[in-house]
mmCIF file of N, CA and C in Angstrom:
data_model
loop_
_atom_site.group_PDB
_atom_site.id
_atom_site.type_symbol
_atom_site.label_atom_id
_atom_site.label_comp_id
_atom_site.label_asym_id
_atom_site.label_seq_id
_atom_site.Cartn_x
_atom_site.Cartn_y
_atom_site.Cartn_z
ATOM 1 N N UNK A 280 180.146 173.759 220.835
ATOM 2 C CA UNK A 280 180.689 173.380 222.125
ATOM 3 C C UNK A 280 182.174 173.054 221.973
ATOM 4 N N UNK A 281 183.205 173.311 223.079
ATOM 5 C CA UNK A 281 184.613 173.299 222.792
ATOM 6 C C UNK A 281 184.520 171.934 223.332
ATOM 7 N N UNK A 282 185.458 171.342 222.367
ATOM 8 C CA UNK A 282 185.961 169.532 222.689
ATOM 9 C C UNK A 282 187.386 170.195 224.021
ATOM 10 N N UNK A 283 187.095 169.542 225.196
ATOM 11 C CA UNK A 283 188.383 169.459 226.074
ATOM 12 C C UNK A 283 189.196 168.797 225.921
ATOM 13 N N UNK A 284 190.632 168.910 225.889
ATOM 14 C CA UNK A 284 191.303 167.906 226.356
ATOM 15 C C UNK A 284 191.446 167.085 227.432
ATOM 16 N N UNK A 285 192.484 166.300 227.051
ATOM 17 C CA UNK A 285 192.381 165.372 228.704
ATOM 18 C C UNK A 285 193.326 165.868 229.768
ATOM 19 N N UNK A 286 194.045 166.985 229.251
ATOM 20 C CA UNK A 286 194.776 168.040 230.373
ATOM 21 C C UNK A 286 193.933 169.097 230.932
ATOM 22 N N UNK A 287 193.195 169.245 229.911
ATOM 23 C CA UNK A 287 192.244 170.335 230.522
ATOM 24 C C UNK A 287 191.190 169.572 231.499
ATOM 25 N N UNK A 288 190.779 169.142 231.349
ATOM 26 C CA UNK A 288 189.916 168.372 232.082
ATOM 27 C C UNK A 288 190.679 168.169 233.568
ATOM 28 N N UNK A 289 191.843 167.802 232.997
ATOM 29 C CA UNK A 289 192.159 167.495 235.000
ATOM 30 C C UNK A 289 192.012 168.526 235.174
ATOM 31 N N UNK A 290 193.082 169.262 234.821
ATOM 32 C CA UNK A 290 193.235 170.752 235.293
ATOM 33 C C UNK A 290 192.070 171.827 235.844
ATOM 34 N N UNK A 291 190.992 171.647 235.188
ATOM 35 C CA UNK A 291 189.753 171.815 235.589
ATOM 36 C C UNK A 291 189.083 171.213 237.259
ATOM 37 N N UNK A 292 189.271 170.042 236.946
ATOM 38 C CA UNK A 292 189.024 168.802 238.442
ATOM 39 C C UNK A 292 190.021 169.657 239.381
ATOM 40 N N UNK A 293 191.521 169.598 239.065
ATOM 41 C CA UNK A 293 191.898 170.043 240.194
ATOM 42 C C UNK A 293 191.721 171.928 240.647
ATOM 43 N N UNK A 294 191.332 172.269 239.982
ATOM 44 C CA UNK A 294 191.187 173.957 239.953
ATOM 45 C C UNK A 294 189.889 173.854 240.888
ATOM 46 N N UNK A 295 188.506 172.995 240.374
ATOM 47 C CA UNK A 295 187.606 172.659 241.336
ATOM 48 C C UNK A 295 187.609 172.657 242.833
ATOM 49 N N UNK A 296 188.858 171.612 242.913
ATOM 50 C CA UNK A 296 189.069 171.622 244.239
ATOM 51 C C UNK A 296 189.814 172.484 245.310
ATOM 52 N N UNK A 297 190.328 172.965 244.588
ATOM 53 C CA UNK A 297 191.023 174.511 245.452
ATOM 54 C C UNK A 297 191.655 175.423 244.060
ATOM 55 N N UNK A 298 190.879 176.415 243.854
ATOM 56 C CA UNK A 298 191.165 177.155 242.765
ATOM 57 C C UNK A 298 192.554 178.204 243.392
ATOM 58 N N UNK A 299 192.998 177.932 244.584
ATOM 59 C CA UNK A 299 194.112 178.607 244.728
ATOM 60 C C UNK A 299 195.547 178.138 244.538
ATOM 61 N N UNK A 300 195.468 176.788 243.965
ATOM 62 C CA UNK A 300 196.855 176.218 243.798
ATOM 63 C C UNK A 300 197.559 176.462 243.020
ATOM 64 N N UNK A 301 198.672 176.242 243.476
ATOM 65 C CA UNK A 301 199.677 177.149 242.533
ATOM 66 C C UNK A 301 200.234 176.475 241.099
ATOM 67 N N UNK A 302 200.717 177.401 240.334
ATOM 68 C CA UNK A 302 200.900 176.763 239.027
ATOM 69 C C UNK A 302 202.081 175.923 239.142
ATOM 70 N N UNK A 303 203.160 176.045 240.172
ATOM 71 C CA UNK A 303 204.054 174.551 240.282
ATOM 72 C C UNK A 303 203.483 173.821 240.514
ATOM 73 N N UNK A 304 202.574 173.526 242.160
ATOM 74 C CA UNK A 304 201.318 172.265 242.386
ATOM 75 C C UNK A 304 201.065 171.762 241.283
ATOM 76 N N UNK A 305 200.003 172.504 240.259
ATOM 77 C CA UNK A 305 199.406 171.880 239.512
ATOM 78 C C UNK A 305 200.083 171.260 238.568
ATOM 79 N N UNK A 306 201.599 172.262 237.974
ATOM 80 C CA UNK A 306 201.827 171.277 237.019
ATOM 81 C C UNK A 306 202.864 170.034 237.674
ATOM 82 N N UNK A 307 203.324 170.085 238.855
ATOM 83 C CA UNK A 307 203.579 168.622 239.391
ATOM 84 C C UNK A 307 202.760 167.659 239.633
ATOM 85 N N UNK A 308 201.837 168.334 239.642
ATOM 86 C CA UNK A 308 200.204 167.015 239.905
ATOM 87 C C UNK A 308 199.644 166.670 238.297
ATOM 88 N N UNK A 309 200.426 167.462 237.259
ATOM 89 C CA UNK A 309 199.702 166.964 235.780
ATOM 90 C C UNK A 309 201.296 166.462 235.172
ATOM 91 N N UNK A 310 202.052 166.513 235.495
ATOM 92 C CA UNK A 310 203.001 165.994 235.102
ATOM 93 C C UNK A 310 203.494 166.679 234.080
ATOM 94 N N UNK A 311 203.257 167.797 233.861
ATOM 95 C CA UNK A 311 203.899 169.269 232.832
ATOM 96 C C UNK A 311 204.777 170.247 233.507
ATOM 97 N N UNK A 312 204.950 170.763 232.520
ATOM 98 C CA UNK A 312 205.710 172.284 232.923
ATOM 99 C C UNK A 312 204.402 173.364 233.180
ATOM 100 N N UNK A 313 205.370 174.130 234.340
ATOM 101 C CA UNK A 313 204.695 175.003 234.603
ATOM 102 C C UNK A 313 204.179 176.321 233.363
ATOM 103 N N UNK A 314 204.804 176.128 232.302
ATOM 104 C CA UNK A 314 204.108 176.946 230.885
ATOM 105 C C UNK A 314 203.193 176.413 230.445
ATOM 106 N N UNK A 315 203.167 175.365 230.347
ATOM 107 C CA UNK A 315 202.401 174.183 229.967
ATOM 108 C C UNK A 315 201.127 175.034 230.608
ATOM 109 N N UNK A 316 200.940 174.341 232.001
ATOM 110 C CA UNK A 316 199.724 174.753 232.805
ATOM 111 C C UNK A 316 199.101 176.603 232.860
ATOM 112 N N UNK A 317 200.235 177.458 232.609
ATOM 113 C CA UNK A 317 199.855 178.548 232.125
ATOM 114 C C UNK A 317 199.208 178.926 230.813
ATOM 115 N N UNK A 318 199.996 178.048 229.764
ATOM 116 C CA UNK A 318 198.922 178.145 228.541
ATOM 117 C C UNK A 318 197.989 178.342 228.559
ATOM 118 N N UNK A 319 197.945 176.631 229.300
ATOM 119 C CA UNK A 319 196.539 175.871 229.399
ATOM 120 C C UNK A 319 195.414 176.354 229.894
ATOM 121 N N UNK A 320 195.449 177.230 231.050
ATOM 122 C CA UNK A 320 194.690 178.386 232.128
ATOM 123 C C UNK A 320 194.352 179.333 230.639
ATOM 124 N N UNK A 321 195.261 179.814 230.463
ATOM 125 C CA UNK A 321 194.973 181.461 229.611
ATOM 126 C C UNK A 321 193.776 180.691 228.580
ATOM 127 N N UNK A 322 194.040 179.870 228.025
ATOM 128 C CA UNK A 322 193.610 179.070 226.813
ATOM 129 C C UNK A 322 192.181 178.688 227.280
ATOM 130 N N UNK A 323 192.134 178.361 228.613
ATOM 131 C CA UNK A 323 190.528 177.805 229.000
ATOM 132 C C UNK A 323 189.711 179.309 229.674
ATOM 133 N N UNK A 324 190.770 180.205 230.024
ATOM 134 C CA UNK A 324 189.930 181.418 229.903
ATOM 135 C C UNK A 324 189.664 182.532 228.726
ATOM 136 N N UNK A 325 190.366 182.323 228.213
ATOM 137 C CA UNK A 325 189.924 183.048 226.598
ATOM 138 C C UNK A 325 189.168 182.460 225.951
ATOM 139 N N UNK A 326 188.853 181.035 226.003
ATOM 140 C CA UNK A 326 187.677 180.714 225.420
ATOM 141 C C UNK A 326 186.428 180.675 226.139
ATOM 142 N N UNK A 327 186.479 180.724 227.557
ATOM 143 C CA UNK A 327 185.374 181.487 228.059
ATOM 144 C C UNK A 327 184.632 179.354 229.280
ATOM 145 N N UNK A 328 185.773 179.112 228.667
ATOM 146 C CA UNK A 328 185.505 177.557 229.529
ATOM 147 C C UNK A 328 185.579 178.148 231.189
ATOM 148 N N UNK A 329 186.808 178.687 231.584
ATOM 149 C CA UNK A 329 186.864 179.162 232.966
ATOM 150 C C UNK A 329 186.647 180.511 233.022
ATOM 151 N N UNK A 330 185.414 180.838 233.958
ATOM 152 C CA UNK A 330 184.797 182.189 233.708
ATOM 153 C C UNK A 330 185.412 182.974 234.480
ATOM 154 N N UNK A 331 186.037 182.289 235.639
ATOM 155 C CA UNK A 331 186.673 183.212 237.041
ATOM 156 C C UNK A 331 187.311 182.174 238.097
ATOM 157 N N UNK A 332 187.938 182.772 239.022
ATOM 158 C CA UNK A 332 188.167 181.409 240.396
ATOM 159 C C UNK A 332 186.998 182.113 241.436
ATOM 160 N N UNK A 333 187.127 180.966 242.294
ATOM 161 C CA UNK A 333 186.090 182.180 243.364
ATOM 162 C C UNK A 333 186.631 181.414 244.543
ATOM 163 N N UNK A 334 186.233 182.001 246.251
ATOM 164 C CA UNK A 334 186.093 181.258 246.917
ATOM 165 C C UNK A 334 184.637 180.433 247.545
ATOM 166 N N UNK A 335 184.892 179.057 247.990
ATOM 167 C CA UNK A 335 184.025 178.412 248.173
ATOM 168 C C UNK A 335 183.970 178.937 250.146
ATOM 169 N N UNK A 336 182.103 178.838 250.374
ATOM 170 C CA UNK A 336 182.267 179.200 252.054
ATOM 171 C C UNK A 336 181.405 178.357 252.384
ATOM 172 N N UNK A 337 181.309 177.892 253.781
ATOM 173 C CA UNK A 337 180.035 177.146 254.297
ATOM 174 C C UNK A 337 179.111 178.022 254.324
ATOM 175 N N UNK A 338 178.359 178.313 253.343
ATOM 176 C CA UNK A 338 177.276 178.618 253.325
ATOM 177 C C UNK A 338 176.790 179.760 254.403
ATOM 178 N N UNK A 339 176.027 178.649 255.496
ATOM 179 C CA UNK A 339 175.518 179.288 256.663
ATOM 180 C C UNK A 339 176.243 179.882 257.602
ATOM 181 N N UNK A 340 178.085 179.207 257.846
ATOM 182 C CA UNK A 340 178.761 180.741 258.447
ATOM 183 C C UNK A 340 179.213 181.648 258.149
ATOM 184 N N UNK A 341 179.553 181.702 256.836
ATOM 185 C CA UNK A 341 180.168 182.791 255.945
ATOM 186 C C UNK A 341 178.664 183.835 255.675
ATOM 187 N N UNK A 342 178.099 183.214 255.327
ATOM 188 C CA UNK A 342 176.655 184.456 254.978
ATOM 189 C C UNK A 342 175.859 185.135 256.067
ATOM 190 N N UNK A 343 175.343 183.771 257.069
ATOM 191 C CA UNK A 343 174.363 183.901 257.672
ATOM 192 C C UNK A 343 173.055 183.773 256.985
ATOM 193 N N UNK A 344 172.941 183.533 255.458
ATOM 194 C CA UNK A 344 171.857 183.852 254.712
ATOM 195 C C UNK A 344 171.266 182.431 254.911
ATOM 196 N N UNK A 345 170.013 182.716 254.496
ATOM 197 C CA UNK A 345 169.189 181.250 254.311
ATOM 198 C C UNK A 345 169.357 181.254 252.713
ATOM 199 N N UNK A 346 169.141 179.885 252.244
ATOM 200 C CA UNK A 346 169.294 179.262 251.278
ATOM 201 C C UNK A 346 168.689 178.037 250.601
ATOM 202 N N UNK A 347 167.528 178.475 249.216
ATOM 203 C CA UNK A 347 166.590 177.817 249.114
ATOM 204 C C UNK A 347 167.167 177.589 247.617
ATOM 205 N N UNK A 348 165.825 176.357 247.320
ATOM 206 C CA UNK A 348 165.549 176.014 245.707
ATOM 207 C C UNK A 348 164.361 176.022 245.457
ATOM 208 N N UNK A 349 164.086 176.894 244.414
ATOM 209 C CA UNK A 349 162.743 177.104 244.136
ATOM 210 C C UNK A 349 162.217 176.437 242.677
ATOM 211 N N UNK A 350 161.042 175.553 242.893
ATOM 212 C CA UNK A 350 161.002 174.776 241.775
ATOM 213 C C UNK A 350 159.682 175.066 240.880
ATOM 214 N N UNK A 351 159.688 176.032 239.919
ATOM 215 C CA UNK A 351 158.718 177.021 239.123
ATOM 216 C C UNK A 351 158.299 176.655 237.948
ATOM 217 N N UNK A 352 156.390 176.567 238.206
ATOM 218 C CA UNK A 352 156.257 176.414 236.546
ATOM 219 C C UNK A 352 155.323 177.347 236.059
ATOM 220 N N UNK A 353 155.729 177.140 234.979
ATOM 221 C CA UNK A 353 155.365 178.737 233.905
ATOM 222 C C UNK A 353 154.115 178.204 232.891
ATOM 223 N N UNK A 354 153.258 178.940 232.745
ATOM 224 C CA UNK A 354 152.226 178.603 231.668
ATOM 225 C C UNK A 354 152.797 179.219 230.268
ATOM 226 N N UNK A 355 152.066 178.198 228.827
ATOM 227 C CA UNK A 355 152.716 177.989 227.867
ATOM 228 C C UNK A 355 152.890 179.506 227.291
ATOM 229 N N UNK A 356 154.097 179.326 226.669
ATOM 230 C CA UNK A 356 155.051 180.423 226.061
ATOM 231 C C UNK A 356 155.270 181.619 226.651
ATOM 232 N N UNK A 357 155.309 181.799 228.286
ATOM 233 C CA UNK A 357 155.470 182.991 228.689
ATOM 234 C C UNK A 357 157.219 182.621 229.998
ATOM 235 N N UNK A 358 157.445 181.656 228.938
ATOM 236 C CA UNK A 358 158.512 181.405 229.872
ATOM 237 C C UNK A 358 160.045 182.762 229.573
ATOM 238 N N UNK A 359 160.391 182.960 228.716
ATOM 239 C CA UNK A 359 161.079 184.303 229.067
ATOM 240 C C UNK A 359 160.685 185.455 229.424
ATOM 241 N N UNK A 360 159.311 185.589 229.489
ATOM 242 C CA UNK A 360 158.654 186.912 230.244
ATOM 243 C C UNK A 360 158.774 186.822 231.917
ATOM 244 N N UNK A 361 158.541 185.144 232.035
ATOM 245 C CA UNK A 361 159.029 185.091 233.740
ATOM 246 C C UNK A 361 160.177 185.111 234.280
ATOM 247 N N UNK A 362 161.240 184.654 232.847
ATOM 248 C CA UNK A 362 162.310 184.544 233.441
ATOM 249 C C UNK A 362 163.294 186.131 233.750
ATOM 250 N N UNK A 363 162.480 186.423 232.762
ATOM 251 C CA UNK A 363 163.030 188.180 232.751
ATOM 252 C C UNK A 363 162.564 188.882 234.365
ATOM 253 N N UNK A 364 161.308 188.823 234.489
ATOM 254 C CA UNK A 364 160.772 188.932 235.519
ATOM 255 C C UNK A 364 161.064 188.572 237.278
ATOM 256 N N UNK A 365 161.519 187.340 236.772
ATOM 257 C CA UNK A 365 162.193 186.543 238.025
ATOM 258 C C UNK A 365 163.993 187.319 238.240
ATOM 259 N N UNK A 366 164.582 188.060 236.881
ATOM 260 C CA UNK A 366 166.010 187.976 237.357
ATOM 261 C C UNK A 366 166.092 189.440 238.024
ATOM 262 N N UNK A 367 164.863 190.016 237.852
ATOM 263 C CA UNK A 367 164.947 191.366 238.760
ATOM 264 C C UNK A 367 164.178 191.239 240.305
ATOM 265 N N UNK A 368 164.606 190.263 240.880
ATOM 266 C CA UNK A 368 164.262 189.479 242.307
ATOM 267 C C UNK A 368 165.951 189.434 242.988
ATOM 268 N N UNK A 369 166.366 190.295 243.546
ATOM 269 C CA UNK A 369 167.297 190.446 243.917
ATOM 270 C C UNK A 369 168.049 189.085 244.771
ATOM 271 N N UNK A 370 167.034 188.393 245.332
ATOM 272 C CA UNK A 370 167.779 187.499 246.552
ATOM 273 C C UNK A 370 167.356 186.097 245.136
ATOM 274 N N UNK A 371 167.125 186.056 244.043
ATOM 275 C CA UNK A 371 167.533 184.952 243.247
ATOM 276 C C UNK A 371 168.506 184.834 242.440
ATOM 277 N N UNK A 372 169.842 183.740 242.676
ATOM 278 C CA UNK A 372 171.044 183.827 242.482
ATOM 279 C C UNK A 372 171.355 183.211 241.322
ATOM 280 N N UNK A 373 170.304 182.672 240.780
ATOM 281 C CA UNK A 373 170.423 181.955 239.299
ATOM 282 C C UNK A 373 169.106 181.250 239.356
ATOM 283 N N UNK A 374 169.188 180.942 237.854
ATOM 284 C CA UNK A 374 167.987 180.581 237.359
ATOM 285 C C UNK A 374 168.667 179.597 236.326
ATOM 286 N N UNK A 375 167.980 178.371 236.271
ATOM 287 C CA UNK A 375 168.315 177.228 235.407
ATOM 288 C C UNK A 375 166.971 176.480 234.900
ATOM 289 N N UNK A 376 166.369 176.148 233.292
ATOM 290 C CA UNK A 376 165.528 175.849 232.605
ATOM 291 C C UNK A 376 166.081 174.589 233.285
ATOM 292 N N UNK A 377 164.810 173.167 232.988
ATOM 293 C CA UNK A 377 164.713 172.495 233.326
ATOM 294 C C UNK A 377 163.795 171.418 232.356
ATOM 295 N N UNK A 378 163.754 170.004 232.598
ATOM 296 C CA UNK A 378 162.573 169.550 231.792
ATOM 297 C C UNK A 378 161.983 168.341 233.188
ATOM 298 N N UNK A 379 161.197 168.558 232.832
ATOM 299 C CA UNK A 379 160.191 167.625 233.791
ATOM 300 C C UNK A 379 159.369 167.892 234.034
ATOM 301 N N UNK A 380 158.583 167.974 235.290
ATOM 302 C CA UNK A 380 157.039 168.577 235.745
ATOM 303 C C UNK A 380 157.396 170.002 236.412
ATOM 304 N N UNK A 381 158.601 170.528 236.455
ATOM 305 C CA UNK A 381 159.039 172.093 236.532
ATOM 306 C C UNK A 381 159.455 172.899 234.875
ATOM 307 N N UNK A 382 159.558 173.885 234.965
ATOM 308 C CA UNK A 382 160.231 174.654 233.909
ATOM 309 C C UNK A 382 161.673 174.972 234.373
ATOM 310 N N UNK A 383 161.395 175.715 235.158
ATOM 311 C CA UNK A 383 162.266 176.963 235.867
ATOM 312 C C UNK A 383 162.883 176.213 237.170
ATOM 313 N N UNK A 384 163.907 176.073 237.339
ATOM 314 C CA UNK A 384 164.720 175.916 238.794
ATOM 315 C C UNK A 384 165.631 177.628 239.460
ATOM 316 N N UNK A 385 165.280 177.974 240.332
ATOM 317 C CA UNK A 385 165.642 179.287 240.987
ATOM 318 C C UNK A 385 166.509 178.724 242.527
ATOM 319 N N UNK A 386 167.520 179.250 242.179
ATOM 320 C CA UNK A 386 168.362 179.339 243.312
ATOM 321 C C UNK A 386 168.378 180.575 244.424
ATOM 322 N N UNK A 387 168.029 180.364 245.504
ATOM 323 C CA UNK A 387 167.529 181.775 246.369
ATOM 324 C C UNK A 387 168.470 181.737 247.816
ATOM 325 N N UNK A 388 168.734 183.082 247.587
ATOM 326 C CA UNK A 388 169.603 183.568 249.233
ATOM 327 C C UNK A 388 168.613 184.496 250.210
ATOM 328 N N UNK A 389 168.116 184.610 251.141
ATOM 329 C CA UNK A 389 167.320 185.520 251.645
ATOM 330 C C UNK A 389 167.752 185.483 253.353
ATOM 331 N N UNK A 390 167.841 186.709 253.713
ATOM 332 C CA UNK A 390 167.889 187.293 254.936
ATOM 333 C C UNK A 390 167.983 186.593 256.637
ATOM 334 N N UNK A 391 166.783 186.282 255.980
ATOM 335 C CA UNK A 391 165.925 185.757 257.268
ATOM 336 C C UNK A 391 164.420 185.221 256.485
ATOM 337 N N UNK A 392 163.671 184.622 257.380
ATOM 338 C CA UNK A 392 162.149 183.598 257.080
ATOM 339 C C UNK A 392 161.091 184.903 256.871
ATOM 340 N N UNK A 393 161.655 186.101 257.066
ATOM 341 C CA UNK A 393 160.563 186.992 256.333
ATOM 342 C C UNK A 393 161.194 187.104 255.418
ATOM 343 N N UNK A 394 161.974 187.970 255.019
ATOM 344 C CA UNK A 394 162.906 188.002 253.452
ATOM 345 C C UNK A 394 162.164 187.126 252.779
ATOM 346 N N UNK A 395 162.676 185.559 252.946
ATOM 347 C CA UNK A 395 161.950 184.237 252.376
ATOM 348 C C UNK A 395 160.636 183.980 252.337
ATOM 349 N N UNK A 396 159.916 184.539 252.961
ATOM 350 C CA UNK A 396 158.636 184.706 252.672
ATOM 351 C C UNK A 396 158.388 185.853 251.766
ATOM 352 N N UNK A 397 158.532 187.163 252.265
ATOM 353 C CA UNK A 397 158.413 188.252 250.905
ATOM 354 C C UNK A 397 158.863 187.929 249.705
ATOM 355 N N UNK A 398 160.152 186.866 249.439
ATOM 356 C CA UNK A 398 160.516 186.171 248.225
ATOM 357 C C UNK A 398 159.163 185.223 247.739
ATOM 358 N N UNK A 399 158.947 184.585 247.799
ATOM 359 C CA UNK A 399 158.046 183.321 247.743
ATOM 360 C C UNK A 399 157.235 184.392 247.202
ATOM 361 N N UNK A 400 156.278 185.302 247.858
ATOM 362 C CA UNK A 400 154.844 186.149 247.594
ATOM 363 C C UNK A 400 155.691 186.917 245.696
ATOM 364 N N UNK A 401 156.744 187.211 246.155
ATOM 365 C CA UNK A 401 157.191 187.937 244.642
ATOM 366 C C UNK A 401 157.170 187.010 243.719
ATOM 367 N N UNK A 402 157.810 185.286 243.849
ATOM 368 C CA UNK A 402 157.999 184.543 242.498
ATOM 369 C C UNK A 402 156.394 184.311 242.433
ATOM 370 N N UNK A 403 155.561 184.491 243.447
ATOM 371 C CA UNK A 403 154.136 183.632 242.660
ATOM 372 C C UNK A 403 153.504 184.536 242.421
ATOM 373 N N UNK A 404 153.740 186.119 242.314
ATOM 374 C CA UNK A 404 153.092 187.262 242.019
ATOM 375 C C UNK A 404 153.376 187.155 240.155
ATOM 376 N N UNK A 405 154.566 186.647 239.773
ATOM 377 C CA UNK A 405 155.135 186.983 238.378
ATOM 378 C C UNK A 405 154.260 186.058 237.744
ATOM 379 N N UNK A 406 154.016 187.305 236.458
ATOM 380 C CA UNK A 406 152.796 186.945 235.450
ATOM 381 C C UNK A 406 153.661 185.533 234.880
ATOM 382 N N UNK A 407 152.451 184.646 234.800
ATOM 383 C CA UNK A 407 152.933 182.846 233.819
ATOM 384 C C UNK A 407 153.483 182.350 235.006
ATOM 385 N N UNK A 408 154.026 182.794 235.834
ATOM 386 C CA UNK A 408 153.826 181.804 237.042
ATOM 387 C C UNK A 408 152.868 180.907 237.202
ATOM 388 N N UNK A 409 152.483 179.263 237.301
ATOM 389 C CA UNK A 409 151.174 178.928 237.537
ATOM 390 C C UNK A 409 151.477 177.704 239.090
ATOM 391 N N UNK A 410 152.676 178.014 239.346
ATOM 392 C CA UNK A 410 152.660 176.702 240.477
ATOM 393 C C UNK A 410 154.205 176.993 240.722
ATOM 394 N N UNK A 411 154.401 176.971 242.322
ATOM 395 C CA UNK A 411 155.864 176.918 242.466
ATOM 396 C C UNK A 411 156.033 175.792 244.062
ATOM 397 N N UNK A 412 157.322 175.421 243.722
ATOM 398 C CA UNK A 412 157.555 174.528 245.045
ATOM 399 C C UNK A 412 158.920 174.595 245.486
ATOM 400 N N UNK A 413 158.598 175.349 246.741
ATOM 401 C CA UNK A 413 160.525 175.714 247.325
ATOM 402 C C UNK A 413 160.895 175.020 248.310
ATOM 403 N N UNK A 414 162.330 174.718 248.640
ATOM 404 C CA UNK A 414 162.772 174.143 249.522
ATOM 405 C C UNK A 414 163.746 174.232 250.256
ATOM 406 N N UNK A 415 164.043 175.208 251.640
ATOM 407 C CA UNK A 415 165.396 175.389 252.280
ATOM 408 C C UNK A 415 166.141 174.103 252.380
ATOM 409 N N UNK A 416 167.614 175.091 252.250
ATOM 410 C CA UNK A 416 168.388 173.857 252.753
ATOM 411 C C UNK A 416 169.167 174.087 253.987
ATOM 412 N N UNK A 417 168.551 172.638 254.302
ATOM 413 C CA UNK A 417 168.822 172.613 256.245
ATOM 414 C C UNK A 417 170.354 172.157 256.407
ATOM 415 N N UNK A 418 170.995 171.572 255.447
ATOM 416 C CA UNK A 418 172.528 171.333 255.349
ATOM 417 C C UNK A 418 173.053 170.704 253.857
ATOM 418 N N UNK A 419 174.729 170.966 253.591
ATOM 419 C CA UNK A 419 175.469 171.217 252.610
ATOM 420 C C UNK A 419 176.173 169.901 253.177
ATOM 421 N N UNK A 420 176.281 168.787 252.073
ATOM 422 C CA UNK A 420 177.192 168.039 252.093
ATOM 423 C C UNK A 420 178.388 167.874 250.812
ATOM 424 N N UNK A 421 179.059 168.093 250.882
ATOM 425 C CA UNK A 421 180.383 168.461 250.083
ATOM 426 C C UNK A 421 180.495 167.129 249.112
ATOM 427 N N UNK A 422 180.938 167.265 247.999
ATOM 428 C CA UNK A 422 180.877 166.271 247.120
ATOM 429 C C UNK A 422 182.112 166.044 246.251
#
């Protein structure tokens, strides 16, 4: 695991919050030179710390999509056979292991409440599936 610095780290926080700011902004808000903060960028993407910028949307007006969490458990040792299984499910946007009374946490975008239903019938169709529990989300509060 890469140890951060404590420049990187802001720099990170503030990239979070609007990944479009500019490299004067930032390095007047870190108190560097603007090479400085260019390094620092190239340096946290060559090591693979910052994978990309993206934009952030509200969700429900930018898509129109519905948007669930699906909370999946797998019977013993067939958990990369589901997970393999689960990533060729087109409307699931990630998949994250877990420990508790789930395995599997699935992040899901779907259409409309049929989409989301034909989803649902596919994750509990996948072999080692033994129990799943999903949950739309009715609203996004920003953090």
């Amino acid at each position: 695991m890469i140890e951060l610095t404590v420049l990187e780290h802001k720099l990170i926080t503030l990239l979070r919050e609007n990944s479009r700011t500019s490299v004067s902004a930032l390095a007047e808000e870190l108190h560097v030179s603007r090479a400085t903060v260019t390094k620092t960028m190239a340096r946290l993407e060559n090591n693979e710390t910052i994978l990309g910028y993206t934009v952030r949307t509200h969700k429900r007006q930018a898509t129109g999509l519905l948007h669930a969490t699906s909370c999946i458990e797998v019977e013993n040792r067939t958990t990369r056979y589901a997970i393999a299984q689960l990533k060729g499910i087109p409307e699931i946007r990630a998949i994250h292991t877990t420990n508790g009374a789930w395995d599997l946490i699935a992040e899901l975008e779907c259409k409309d409440l049929l989409d989301f239903d034909r989803v649902l019938r596919k994750i509990r169709e996948v072999q080692g599936v033994s129990n799943s529990q999903t949950s739309l989300h009715l609203n996004s509060v920003e953090c």
